[in-house]
Coordinates of C-alpha atoms in Angstrom, one line a residue:
Chain A
M1 CA 3.2 17.9 -78.4
S2 CA 5.6 19.7 -76.1
D3 CA 5.5 23.2 -74.8
T4 CA 8.5 25.3 -75.2
A5 CA 9.5 26.8 -71.9
T6 CA 11.2 30.2 -71.5
T7 CA 14.6 28.5 -71.4
G8 CA 14.0 27.1 -74.8
V9 CA 14.1 23.5 -73.6
S10 CA 11.0 21.6 -74.6
Q11 CA 8.8 20.2 -71.7
S12 CA 7.5 16.7 -71.9
F13 CA 5.2 17.3 -68.9
Q14 CA 3.6 19.9 -66.7
L15 CA 2.7 19.7 -63.0
K16 CA -0.8 20.7 -62.1
S17 CA -3.0 20.5 -59.1
A18 CA -5.4 17.5 -59.6
N19 CA -8.4 18.1 -57.4
V20 CA -9.7 14.6 -57.2
S21 CA -11.9 12.8 -54.8
L22 CA -10.3 9.7 -53.3
T23 CA -11.8 7.0 -51.3
A24 CA -10.3 6.6 -47.9
L25 CA -10.3 3.2 -46.2
E26 CA -10.4 4.0 -42.6
L27 CA -8.7 1.0 -40.9
Y28 CA -9.7 0.3 -37.2
Y29 CA -7.6 -2.9 -36.8
F30 CA -6.0 -5.4 -39.2
D31 CA -6.7 -9.1 -39.4
N32 CA -6.1 -10.5 -42.8
D33 CA -9.1 -12.9 -43.0
E34 CA -11.5 -10.4 -41.5
F35 CA -10.2 -7.7 -43.7
E36 CA -10.8 -9.8 -46.8
A37 CA -14.2 -10.8 -45.6
N38 CA -15.2 -7.2 -44.9
L39 CA -13.8 -6.1 -48.3
R40 CA -15.8 -8.8 -50.2
D41 CA -18.9 -7.7 -48.4
K42 CA -18.5 -4.0 -49.2
I43 CA -17.8 -4.7 -52.8
S44 CA -20.9 -6.9 -53.2
Q45 CA -23.0 -3.9 -52.2
A46 CA -21.6 -1.7 -54.9
P47 CA -19.5 -3.7 -57.4
G48 CA -19.3 -1.1 -60.1
F49 CA -17.9 1.5 -57.7
F50 CA -14.9 -0.6 -56.6
K51 CA -13.5 -1.6 -60.0
D52 CA -9.9 -0.2 -60.4
V53 CA -10.5 2.3 -57.7
P54 CA -7.5 4.1 -56.1
V55 CA -7.7 4.0 -52.3
L56 CA -6.0 5.7 -49.4
I57 CA -5.4 3.8 -46.2
S58 CA -6.3 6.2 -43.4
L59 CA -4.9 5.3 -40.0
E60 CA -6.4 8.1 -38.0
K61 CA -8.9 5.8 -36.2
Y62 CA -6.5 2.8 -36.1
E63 CA -6.6 1.1 -32.8
G64 CA -4.6 -2.0 -33.4
L65 CA -0.9 -2.6 -32.8
D66 CA 1.6 -1.1 -35.3
S67 CA 3.2 -4.6 -35.5
E68 CA 0.0 -6.0 -36.9
L69 CA -0.1 -3.5 -39.8
D70 CA 1.0 -5.6 -42.8
F71 CA 0.8 -3.3 -45.7
F72 CA 2.0 -5.9 -48.1
K73 CA -0.9 -8.1 -47.2
I74 CA -3.3 -5.2 -47.4
I75 CA -2.1 -4.2 -50.8
G76 CA -2.2 -7.8 -52.1
T77 CA -5.7 -8.5 -50.8
C78 CA -7.0 -5.3 -52.3
R79 CA -5.4 -5.9 -55.6
R80 CA -7.1 -9.3 -55.8
Y81 CA -10.4 -7.3 -55.9
N82 CA -9.1 -4.7 -58.3
I83 CA -8.6 -2.1 -55.6
Y84 CA -5.3 -0.2 -55.7
V85 CA -3.8 1.1 -52.5
I86 CA -1.8 4.2 -53.5
G87 CA -1.0 5.8 -50.2
V88 CA -1.3 6.0 -46.4
R89 CA -2.5 8.9 -44.3
T90 CA -1.1 8.9 -40.8
A91 CA 0.7 11.2 -38.4
N92 CA 2.4 8.3 -36.6
D93 CA 6.1 8.0 -37.5
D94 CA 6.3 4.2 -37.0
Q95 CA 3.3 3.7 -39.3
R96 CA 4.9 6.0 -41.9
R97 CA 8.1 3.9 -41.8
L98 CA 6.1 0.8 -42.5
A99 CA 4.2 2.5 -45.3
R100 CA 7.4 3.7 -46.8
A101 CA 8.8 0.2 -46.7
A102 CA 5.8 -0.9 -48.7
E103 CA 6.5 1.8 -51.2
L104 CA 3.3 3.7 -50.6
A105 CA 2.8 7.4 -50.9
L106 CA 2.6 9.3 -47.6
L107 CA 0.0 11.9 -46.7
P108 CA 0.0 13.9 -43.5
G109 CA -2.6 13.0 -40.9
S110 CA -5.2 15.7 -41.4
S111 CA -8.1 17.1 -39.3
L112 CA -10.3 17.3 -42.4
R113 CA -13.6 15.7 -41.5
E114 CA -14.7 12.9 -43.8
K115 CA -18.4 12.8 -45.0
K116 CA -20.5 10.2 -43.3
P117 CA -22.7 8.1 -45.4
E118 CA -25.9 10.1 -46.1
A119 CA -28.3 7.2 -46.8
E120 CA -30.9 8.6 -44.4
K121 CA -30.6 12.2 -45.6
T122 CA -30.8 11.9 -49.3
G123 CA -32.6 8.7 -49.5
E124 CA -29.8 6.8 -51.3
S125 CA -29.6 3.1 -51.1
P126 CA -27.6 1.7 -48.1
G127 CA -25.0 0.3 -50.5
E128 CA -23.5 3.7 -51.3
P129 CA -19.8 3.7 -50.2
V130 CA -18.3 6.1 -47.7
Q131 CA -17.1 9.3 -49.5
S132 CA -13.9 10.9 -48.5
A133 CA -13.2 14.6 -48.1
P134 CA -11.7 16.0 -51.3
E135 CA -7.9 16.4 -51.4
V136 CA -6.7 19.9 -50.5
A137 CA -6.2 21.9 -53.6
S138 CA -2.9 23.7 -53.8
A139 CA -3.8 26.1 -56.6
P140 CA -7.3 27.8 -56.4
A141 CA -9.4 27.3 -59.6
Q142 CA -10.7 30.3 -61.5
P143 CA -14.0 31.3 -59.8
A144 CA -17.1 30.8 -62.0
P145 CA -19.1 34.0 -62.6
A146 CA -22.3 34.4 -60.5
K147 CA -25.7 33.9 -62.1
V148 CA -27.8 37.0 -61.4
I149 CA -31.6 37.0 -61.5
N150 CA -33.6 40.3 -61.5
Q151 CA -37.2 39.1 -61.4
P152 CA -39.2 37.3 -58.8
V153 CA -38.7 33.5 -59.0
R154 CA -42.3 32.4 -59.2
S155 CA -44.0 29.3 -57.8
G156 CA -43.1 26.2 -59.8
Q157 CA -40.0 27.8 -61.4
Q158 CA -36.5 26.3 -60.8
I159 CA -33.3 28.3 -61.2
T160 CA -29.9 26.6 -61.1
A161 CA -26.4 28.0 -61.1
P162 CA -24.4 24.8 -61.9
E163 CA -21.1 26.6 -61.2
G164 CA -20.6 29.4 -58.9
D165 CA -23.0 31.5 -56.9
L166 CA -26.6 32.5 -57.5
V167 CA -27.7 36.1 -56.8
I168 CA -31.4 36.9 -56.8
L169 CA -32.4 40.5 -56.6
A170 CA -36.1 39.7 -56.0
P171 CA -38.3 37.5 -53.9
V172 CA -38.2 33.7 -54.2
Q173 CA -41.8 32.7 -54.0
A174 CA -43.3 29.7 -52.2
G175 CA -43.2 26.7 -54.4
A176 CA -40.1 27.9 -56.3
E177 CA -36.6 26.3 -56.1
V178 CA -33.2 27.9 -56.4
L179 CA -30.0 25.8 -56.6
A180 CA -26.4 26.7 -56.8
A181 CA -23.0 25.0 -56.8
G182 CA -21.8 27.8 -54.6
N183 CA -23.6 30.3 -52.4
I184 CA -27.1 31.6 -52.8
H185 CA -27.9 35.3 -52.1
V186 CA -31.5 36.4 -52.0
Y187 CA -32.0 40.2 -51.8
G188 CA -35.6 39.7 -50.8
P189 CA -37.7 37.2 -48.9
L190 CA -36.8 33.5 -49.4
R191 CA -40.1 31.7 -49.4
G192 CA -39.3 28.7 -51.5
R193 CA -36.5 26.1 -51.4
A194 CA -32.8 27.0 -51.5
L195 CA -30.2 24.3 -52.2
A196 CA -26.6 25.6 -52.0
G197 CA -23.4 23.6 -52.5
I198 CA -25.2 21.1 -54.7
H199 CA -22.0 19.5 -55.8
G200 CA -20.7 19.0 -52.3
A201 CA -19.3 22.3 -51.3
E202 CA -19.9 22.3 -47.6
G203 CA -18.6 25.9 -47.2
A204 CA -21.5 27.2 -49.3
R205 CA -23.9 29.5 -47.6
V206 CA -27.4 30.9 -48.1
F207 CA -28.1 34.5 -47.4
C208 CA -31.5 36.2 -47.5
Q209 CA -33.3 39.3 -46.3
S210 CA -36.2 37.4 -44.8
L211 CA -36.1 33.7 -43.9
E212 CA -39.5 32.2 -44.8
A213 CA -38.1 29.2 -46.7
E214 CA -39.8 25.9 -47.2
L215 CA -36.5 24.1 -47.1
V216 CA -32.8 25.1 -47.0
S217 CA -30.0 22.7 -47.9
I218 CA -26.2 23.0 -48.0
A219 CA -24.3 20.1 -49.6
G220 CA -27.2 17.8 -48.9
H221 CA -27.7 18.7 -45.2
Y222 CA -31.1 20.2 -45.0
K223 CA -33.7 21.7 -42.7
I224 CA -37.4 22.2 -43.4
S225 CA -39.6 25.1 -42.6
E226 CA -40.7 23.7 -39.3
D227 CA -37.1 23.4 -38.0
L228 CA -36.2 26.9 -39.2
Q229 CA -38.8 28.7 -37.2
E230 CA -36.8 28.7 -34.0
S231 CA -34.1 31.2 -34.9
G232 CA -34.0 34.1 -37.4
W233 CA -37.4 33.4 -39.0
K234 CA -38.5 36.3 -41.1
S235 CA -35.3 38.2 -40.5
A236 CA -32.1 38.8 -42.5
V237 CA -29.9 35.8 -41.9
Q238 CA -27.1 33.7 -43.3
I239 CA -27.2 29.9 -43.1
Q240 CA -24.1 27.8 -43.0
L241 CA -23.0 24.3 -42.2
K242 CA -21.2 23.8 -38.9
D243 CA -20.4 20.2 -37.8
D244 CA -22.9 18.8 -40.3
L245 CA -25.7 21.0 -38.9
L246 CA -27.3 24.0 -40.5
V247 CA -26.7 27.1 -38.4
V248 CA -28.7 30.3 -38.8
T249 CA -27.1 33.6 -37.8
P250 CA -28.6 37.0 -38.1
L251 CA -27.1 39.4 -40.6
D252 CA -27.9 42.6 -38.8
K253 CA -26.3 43.2 -35.4
A254 CA -28.8 44.1 -32.7
Chain B
M1 CA -54.4 45.4 -84.6
A2 CA -56.3 44.2 -81.6
R3 CA -55.0 44.3 -78.0
I4 CA -55.4 40.7 -76.6
I5 CA -56.1 40.5 -72.9
V6 CA -56.3 37.2 -71.0
V7 CA -58.2 37.0 -67.8
T8 CA -56.6 34.2 -65.8
S9 CA -56.0 33.1 -62.3
G10 CA -54.8 29.5 -61.8
K11 CA -57.2 29.0 -58.9
G12 CA -60.8 28.2 -59.8
G13 CA -63.9 30.2 -58.7
V14 CA -62.2 33.5 -58.0
G15 CA -64.1 35.6 -60.6
K16 CA -62.5 35.2 -64.0
T17 CA -65.7 34.8 -66.0
T18 CA -67.4 37.6 -63.9
T19 CA -64.4 39.8 -64.6
S20 CA -64.2 38.9 -68.4
A21 CA -67.8 39.8 -68.8
S22 CA -67.5 43.1 -67.0
I23 CA -64.2 44.1 -68.5
S24 CA -65.3 43.4 -72.1
T25 CA -68.6 45.2 -71.4
G26 CA -66.8 48.2 -70.0
L27 CA -64.5 48.4 -73.0
A28 CA -67.3 48.2 -75.4
K29 CA -69.2 50.9 -73.5
R30 CA -66.3 53.2 -74.1
G31 CA -66.6 52.7 -77.8
H32 CA -64.0 50.0 -78.4
K33 CA -65.2 47.1 -80.6
T34 CA -64.6 44.1 -78.2
V35 CA -65.0 40.4 -78.4
V36 CA -64.9 38.1 -75.4
I37 CA -63.9 34.4 -76.0
D38 CA -64.7 31.5 -73.7
F39 CA -61.8 29.1 -73.6
D40 CA -63.4 26.7 -71.1
V41 CA -64.3 23.9 -73.4
G42 CA -66.8 21.5 -71.7
L43 CA -67.5 23.8 -68.7
R44 CA -68.7 26.9 -70.5
N45 CA -70.1 29.7 -68.4
L46 CA -69.5 32.9 -70.2
D47 CA -72.7 32.6 -72.3
L48 CA -74.7 32.3 -69.1
I49 CA -73.1 35.4 -67.5
M50 CA -73.6 37.4 -70.7
N51 CA -77.2 36.2 -71.1
C52 CA -76.8 34.7 -74.5
E53 CA -77.0 31.0 -73.7
R54 CA -80.2 30.7 -75.7
R55 CA -78.6 32.1 -78.8
V56 CA -75.7 29.8 -79.2
V57 CA -75.6 28.0 -82.6
Y58 CA -71.9 27.6 -83.4
D59 CA -69.0 27.8 -81.0
F60 CA -65.2 28.3 -80.9
V61 CA -64.4 24.7 -81.7
N62 CA -66.8 24.7 -84.7
V63 CA -64.8 27.7 -86.1
I64 CA -61.4 26.1 -85.5
Q65 CA -62.5 23.0 -87.2
G66 CA -63.9 24.9 -90.2
E67 CA -67.5 23.8 -89.5
A68 CA -68.7 27.4 -89.3
S69 CA -67.4 30.9 -90.0
L70 CA -66.6 33.4 -87.3
N71 CA -69.6 35.5 -88.4
Q72 CA -71.9 32.6 -87.8
A73 CA -70.5 31.8 -84.4
L74 CA -70.1 35.3 -83.0
I75 CA -73.1 36.4 -80.9
K76 CA -73.9 40.1 -80.8
D77 CA -74.6 41.4 -77.3
K78 CA -78.1 42.9 -77.0
R79 CA -77.4 45.6 -74.4
V80 CA -74.1 47.1 -75.5
D81 CA -73.0 48.1 -79.0
G82 CA -69.8 46.8 -80.4
L83 CA -69.7 43.8 -78.0
Y84 CA -69.5 40.2 -79.2
I85 CA -69.2 36.8 -77.6
L86 CA -67.6 33.7 -78.9
P87 CA -68.9 30.8 -76.8
A88 CA -67.0 27.6 -76.0
S89 CA -68.1 24.2 -77.0
Q90 CA -69.8 22.2 -74.3
T91 CA -69.7 18.8 -76.0
R92 CA -66.2 18.7 -77.4
E93 CA -62.8 17.8 -75.8
K94 CA -60.5 20.6 -75.0
E95 CA -57.8 19.1 -77.2
A96 CA -59.9 20.4 -80.1
L97 CA -58.3 23.8 -79.2
T98 CA -55.2 23.5 -81.3
K99 CA -52.5 26.2 -81.2
E100 CA -52.8 26.8 -84.9
G101 CA -56.6 26.8 -84.8
V102 CA -56.6 29.4 -82.0
E103 CA -54.0 31.5 -83.7
K104 CA -56.1 31.5 -86.9
V105 CA -59.2 32.7 -85.1
I106 CA -57.4 35.3 -83.1
N107 CA -55.7 36.7 -86.2
E108 CA -59.0 36.9 -88.0
L109 CA -60.6 38.7 -85.0
S110 CA -57.6 41.1 -84.8
E111 CA -58.5 42.5 -88.1
T112 CA -61.9 44.0 -87.0
F113 CA -61.8 44.2 -83.2
D114 CA -60.0 46.7 -80.9
Y115 CA -59.9 44.3 -77.9
I116 CA -60.0 40.5 -77.6
V117 CA -60.7 39.3 -74.1
C118 CA -59.8 35.7 -73.5
D119 CA -61.7 34.1 -70.5
S120 CA -59.4 31.4 -69.3
P121 CA -60.5 28.2 -67.6
A122 CA -59.0 27.4 -64.2
G123 CA -55.8 25.5 -63.8
I124 CA -52.5 25.4 -65.8
E125 CA -53.4 22.8 -68.3
H126 CA -54.2 22.9 -72.0
G127 CA -57.2 25.2 -71.9
A128 CA -55.5 27.8 -69.7
L129 CA -52.3 27.6 -71.8
M130 CA -54.2 28.2 -75.0
A131 CA -56.0 31.2 -73.4
L132 CA -52.8 32.9 -72.3
Y133 CA -50.6 32.0 -75.3
H134 CA -51.4 35.1 -77.4
A135 CA -51.9 37.6 -74.7
D136 CA -50.5 41.1 -74.8
E137 CA -51.9 41.8 -71.4
A138 CA -52.9 39.6 -68.5
I139 CA -55.4 40.3 -65.8
V140 CA -54.6 37.9 -62.9
V141 CA -57.7 37.6 -60.8
T142 CA -56.9 36.8 -57.2
N143 CA -58.9 36.4 -54.0
P144 CA -57.2 37.7 -50.9
E145 CA -56.6 34.2 -49.6
V146 CA -53.4 32.1 -49.5
S147 CA -54.2 29.4 -51.9
S148 CA -55.4 31.8 -54.5
V149 CA -52.3 33.9 -54.1
R150 CA -50.1 30.8 -54.5
D151 CA -51.9 29.8 -57.7
S152 CA -51.7 33.3 -59.1
D153 CA -48.0 33.3 -58.5
R154 CA -47.8 30.0 -60.4
I155 CA -49.8 31.3 -63.4
L156 CA -47.5 34.4 -63.5
G157 CA -44.5 32.1 -63.8
I158 CA -46.2 30.2 -66.6
L159 CA -47.2 33.5 -68.4
Q160 CA -43.5 34.5 -68.3
S161 CA -42.3 31.3 -69.8
K162 CA -45.1 29.8 -72.0
S163 CA -46.7 32.7 -73.8
R164 CA -46.0 33.4 -77.5
R165 CA -44.1 36.6 -76.4
A166 CA -41.9 34.6 -74.1
E167 CA -41.2 32.0 -76.8
N168 CA -40.3 34.7 -79.4
G169 CA -38.2 36.7 -76.9
Q170 CA -40.5 39.7 -77.2
E171 CA -41.4 42.1 -74.4
P172 CA -43.4 40.1 -71.9
A173 CA -47.2 40.5 -71.5
K174 CA -48.2 43.4 -69.3
E175 CA -49.4 41.9 -66.0
H176 CA -52.3 43.4 -63.9
L177 CA -53.5 42.2 -60.5
L178 CA -57.2 42.3 -59.9
L179 CA -58.2 41.5 -56.3
T180 CA -61.7 40.2 -56.1
R181 CA -64.1 39.4 -53.2
Y182 CA -62.3 41.8 -51.0
N183 CA -63.9 42.3 -47.6
P184 CA -62.4 45.3 -45.7
D185 CA -64.1 44.3 -42.4
R186 CA -62.3 41.0 -42.4
V187 CA -59.1 42.6 -43.5
E188 CA -59.3 44.9 -40.5
K189 CA -59.9 42.0 -38.2
G190 CA -56.9 40.3 -39.6
E191 CA -58.9 37.4 -41.0
M192 CA -58.2 38.2 -44.6
L193 CA -55.1 39.2 -46.6
S194 CA -54.9 43.0 -47.3
V195 CA -54.2 44.6 -50.6
E196 CA -50.6 45.4 -49.4
D197 CA -50.1 41.7 -48.4
V198 CA -51.1 40.4 -51.8
E199 CA -49.2 43.1 -53.7
E200 CA -46.1 42.4 -51.7
I201 CA -46.2 38.7 -52.5
L202 CA -47.2 38.9 -56.2
A203 CA -45.3 42.1 -57.0
I204 CA -47.4 43.1 -60.1
P205 CA -49.2 46.4 -60.6
L206 CA -52.7 46.6 -59.0
L207 CA -55.5 47.1 -61.6
G208 CA -58.3 47.2 -59.1
V209 CA -60.0 45.9 -56.0
I210 CA -63.5 44.5 -56.4
P211 CA -65.3 44.3 -53.1
E212 CA -67.3 41.2 -52.0
S213 CA -70.8 42.0 -53.0
Q214 CA -74.3 40.4 -53.1
V215 CA -74.7 42.1 -56.5
V216 CA -72.4 39.6 -58.1
L217 CA -74.6 36.6 -57.5
N218 CA -77.7 38.5 -58.6
A219 CA -76.0 39.7 -61.7
S220 CA -74.9 36.3 -62.8
N221 CA -78.4 34.9 -62.1
Q222 CA -79.8 37.5 -64.4
G223 CA -77.1 37.2 -66.9
L224 CA -76.1 40.8 -66.4
P225 CA -72.4 41.7 -66.3
V226 CA -71.7 43.3 -62.8
I227 CA -70.4 46.5 -64.4
L228 CA -73.9 47.3 -65.7
E229 CA -75.1 47.5 -62.0
E230 CA -73.9 51.1 -62.0
E231 CA -75.2 51.9 -58.5
S232 CA -73.4 49.0 -56.8
D233 CA -69.9 49.1 -55.3
A234 CA -68.7 46.1 -57.3
G235 CA -70.1 47.6 -60.5
Q236 CA -68.3 50.9 -59.9
A237 CA -65.1 49.1 -58.9
Y238 CA -65.1 47.3 -62.3
E239 CA -65.8 50.6 -64.0
D240 CA -62.6 52.0 -62.3
A241 CA -60.6 49.0 -63.3
V242 CA -61.6 49.4 -67.0
A243 CA -60.6 53.0 -66.8
R244 CA -57.2 52.1 -65.4
L245 CA -56.8 49.4 -68.1
V246 CA -57.1 52.0 -70.8
G247 CA -54.6 54.3 -69.1
E248 CA -56.7 56.6 -66.9
D249 CA -55.7 57.4 -63.4
R250 CA -58.2 56.4 -60.8
E251 CA -57.9 56.3 -57.0
H252 CA -58.7 52.9 -55.5
R253 CA -62.1 52.9 -53.7
F254 CA -63.9 50.4 -51.5
L255 CA -60.7 49.5 -49.6
T256 CA -61.9 50.4 -46.2
S257 CA -64.9 49.4 -44.2
Q258 CA -67.8 51.7 -45.1
K259 CA -69.9 51.1 -42.0
K260 CA -67.9 52.7 -39.2
G261 CA -68.0 56.4 -39.0
F262 CA -65.0 58.6 -38.3
F263 CA -65.9 59.1 -34.6
S264 CA -66.6 55.5 -33.8
R265 CA -63.2 54.5 -35.2
M266 CA -61.5 57.1 -33.1
F267 CA -63.1 56.0 -29.9
K268 CA -62.4 52.3 -30.6
G269 CA -58.7 53.2 -31.0
G270 CA -58.6 53.1 -34.8

């Protein structure tokens, strides 16, 4: 099937923004034998994950000599384990030249923070691999409509907005749970649990008129009631993630 | 068509059976033909509170299982005209209360009664779910105490999702808050939740506040519904609650400490 463009010439393809999560292999130094041993070790912890996976070599923490960087060897070793190196991320011109020579795609060295393994936070097994920050989207996706709730969310009830924001125009009672892919706005007291950014959106925020929550979580980073008492308790606040920590700021000035 | 009212709470021991007895008595006294059903299979109490434990031949489960007719099982109250009791079974399992069985009994009762009061067991399990399933109105009995309030909130959530009205997408059952064992002295001292505290958390209309009273224990020992102790504060509070239930406007009484006089409160700084 081909689209007919305005010029009348049929199009055999279209360019679109692909918002995909890639795994970044953050290289500290390169020694072929050690590299292969480390790789084998990581794969054995989660074999299913590494099958045919595309990987980005990230050199932002690279401490070795540029002369030791042998991309051909890296690509070959990876391929033997069904891992495909597709590109290199670095700001260093020499490294970029080397990567270009190995016919790898080049990505700019970025300041995007990569997510640390969250084994202790979410109770996942230690074999979970390092997740990378999602690639920067060039075209913003159509925002999902917000889910609006008008009645109190009672103890034992669970309300989820799987896409977009959740707006609750009533109290969220103790023992209730509200979850959203995006932000959570409670126009009332938040007494239960609120989990925002459940699919990983670290920019998601929680807003409420009175912070009395049992637990607040943003993209998996959480604080329980005891830890929320120190600032903004029982007042109108917004909660956001800054440097992997939940920060509570008042909504009213003074 | 009868109006079906469930008296529920979530928490145990807050005053559901006491309330069911008084509310149904109060309704019957006003001339409405009323039946009160005990849904607490295995732990039945309503017959004791209504003073008919010596006249139980057949019970709710017998009727559901076709072993007796409703007429054989219903016990006529000796004190108030137009008041009937359907006792629970003490020896059967609560699973004997099937949804279809309960529906059949309620439908049959609807034909001749004005009000059907369902005395729910504590908890959120089968017995409680059966009791609230057919409700048009719900009286949520709550003590001014944190665990009771939490459990009442839970039962409100269940009422909103697991009743017949919720399943059929009809208008939800009308919810009423009945605060029982209220002690104004302790509220003033800050030891007990106030009416405003509970209303703020549960956010449902207040039907009434029943003060903590010695009369309640005496009444249950004698098998006399509290509302018939017309001189007592608790009895009068129940009378007010029934009035509000049928649509009358009544001011809430017994909310403040009765002992202190006006001047002593002024001198103590209020």
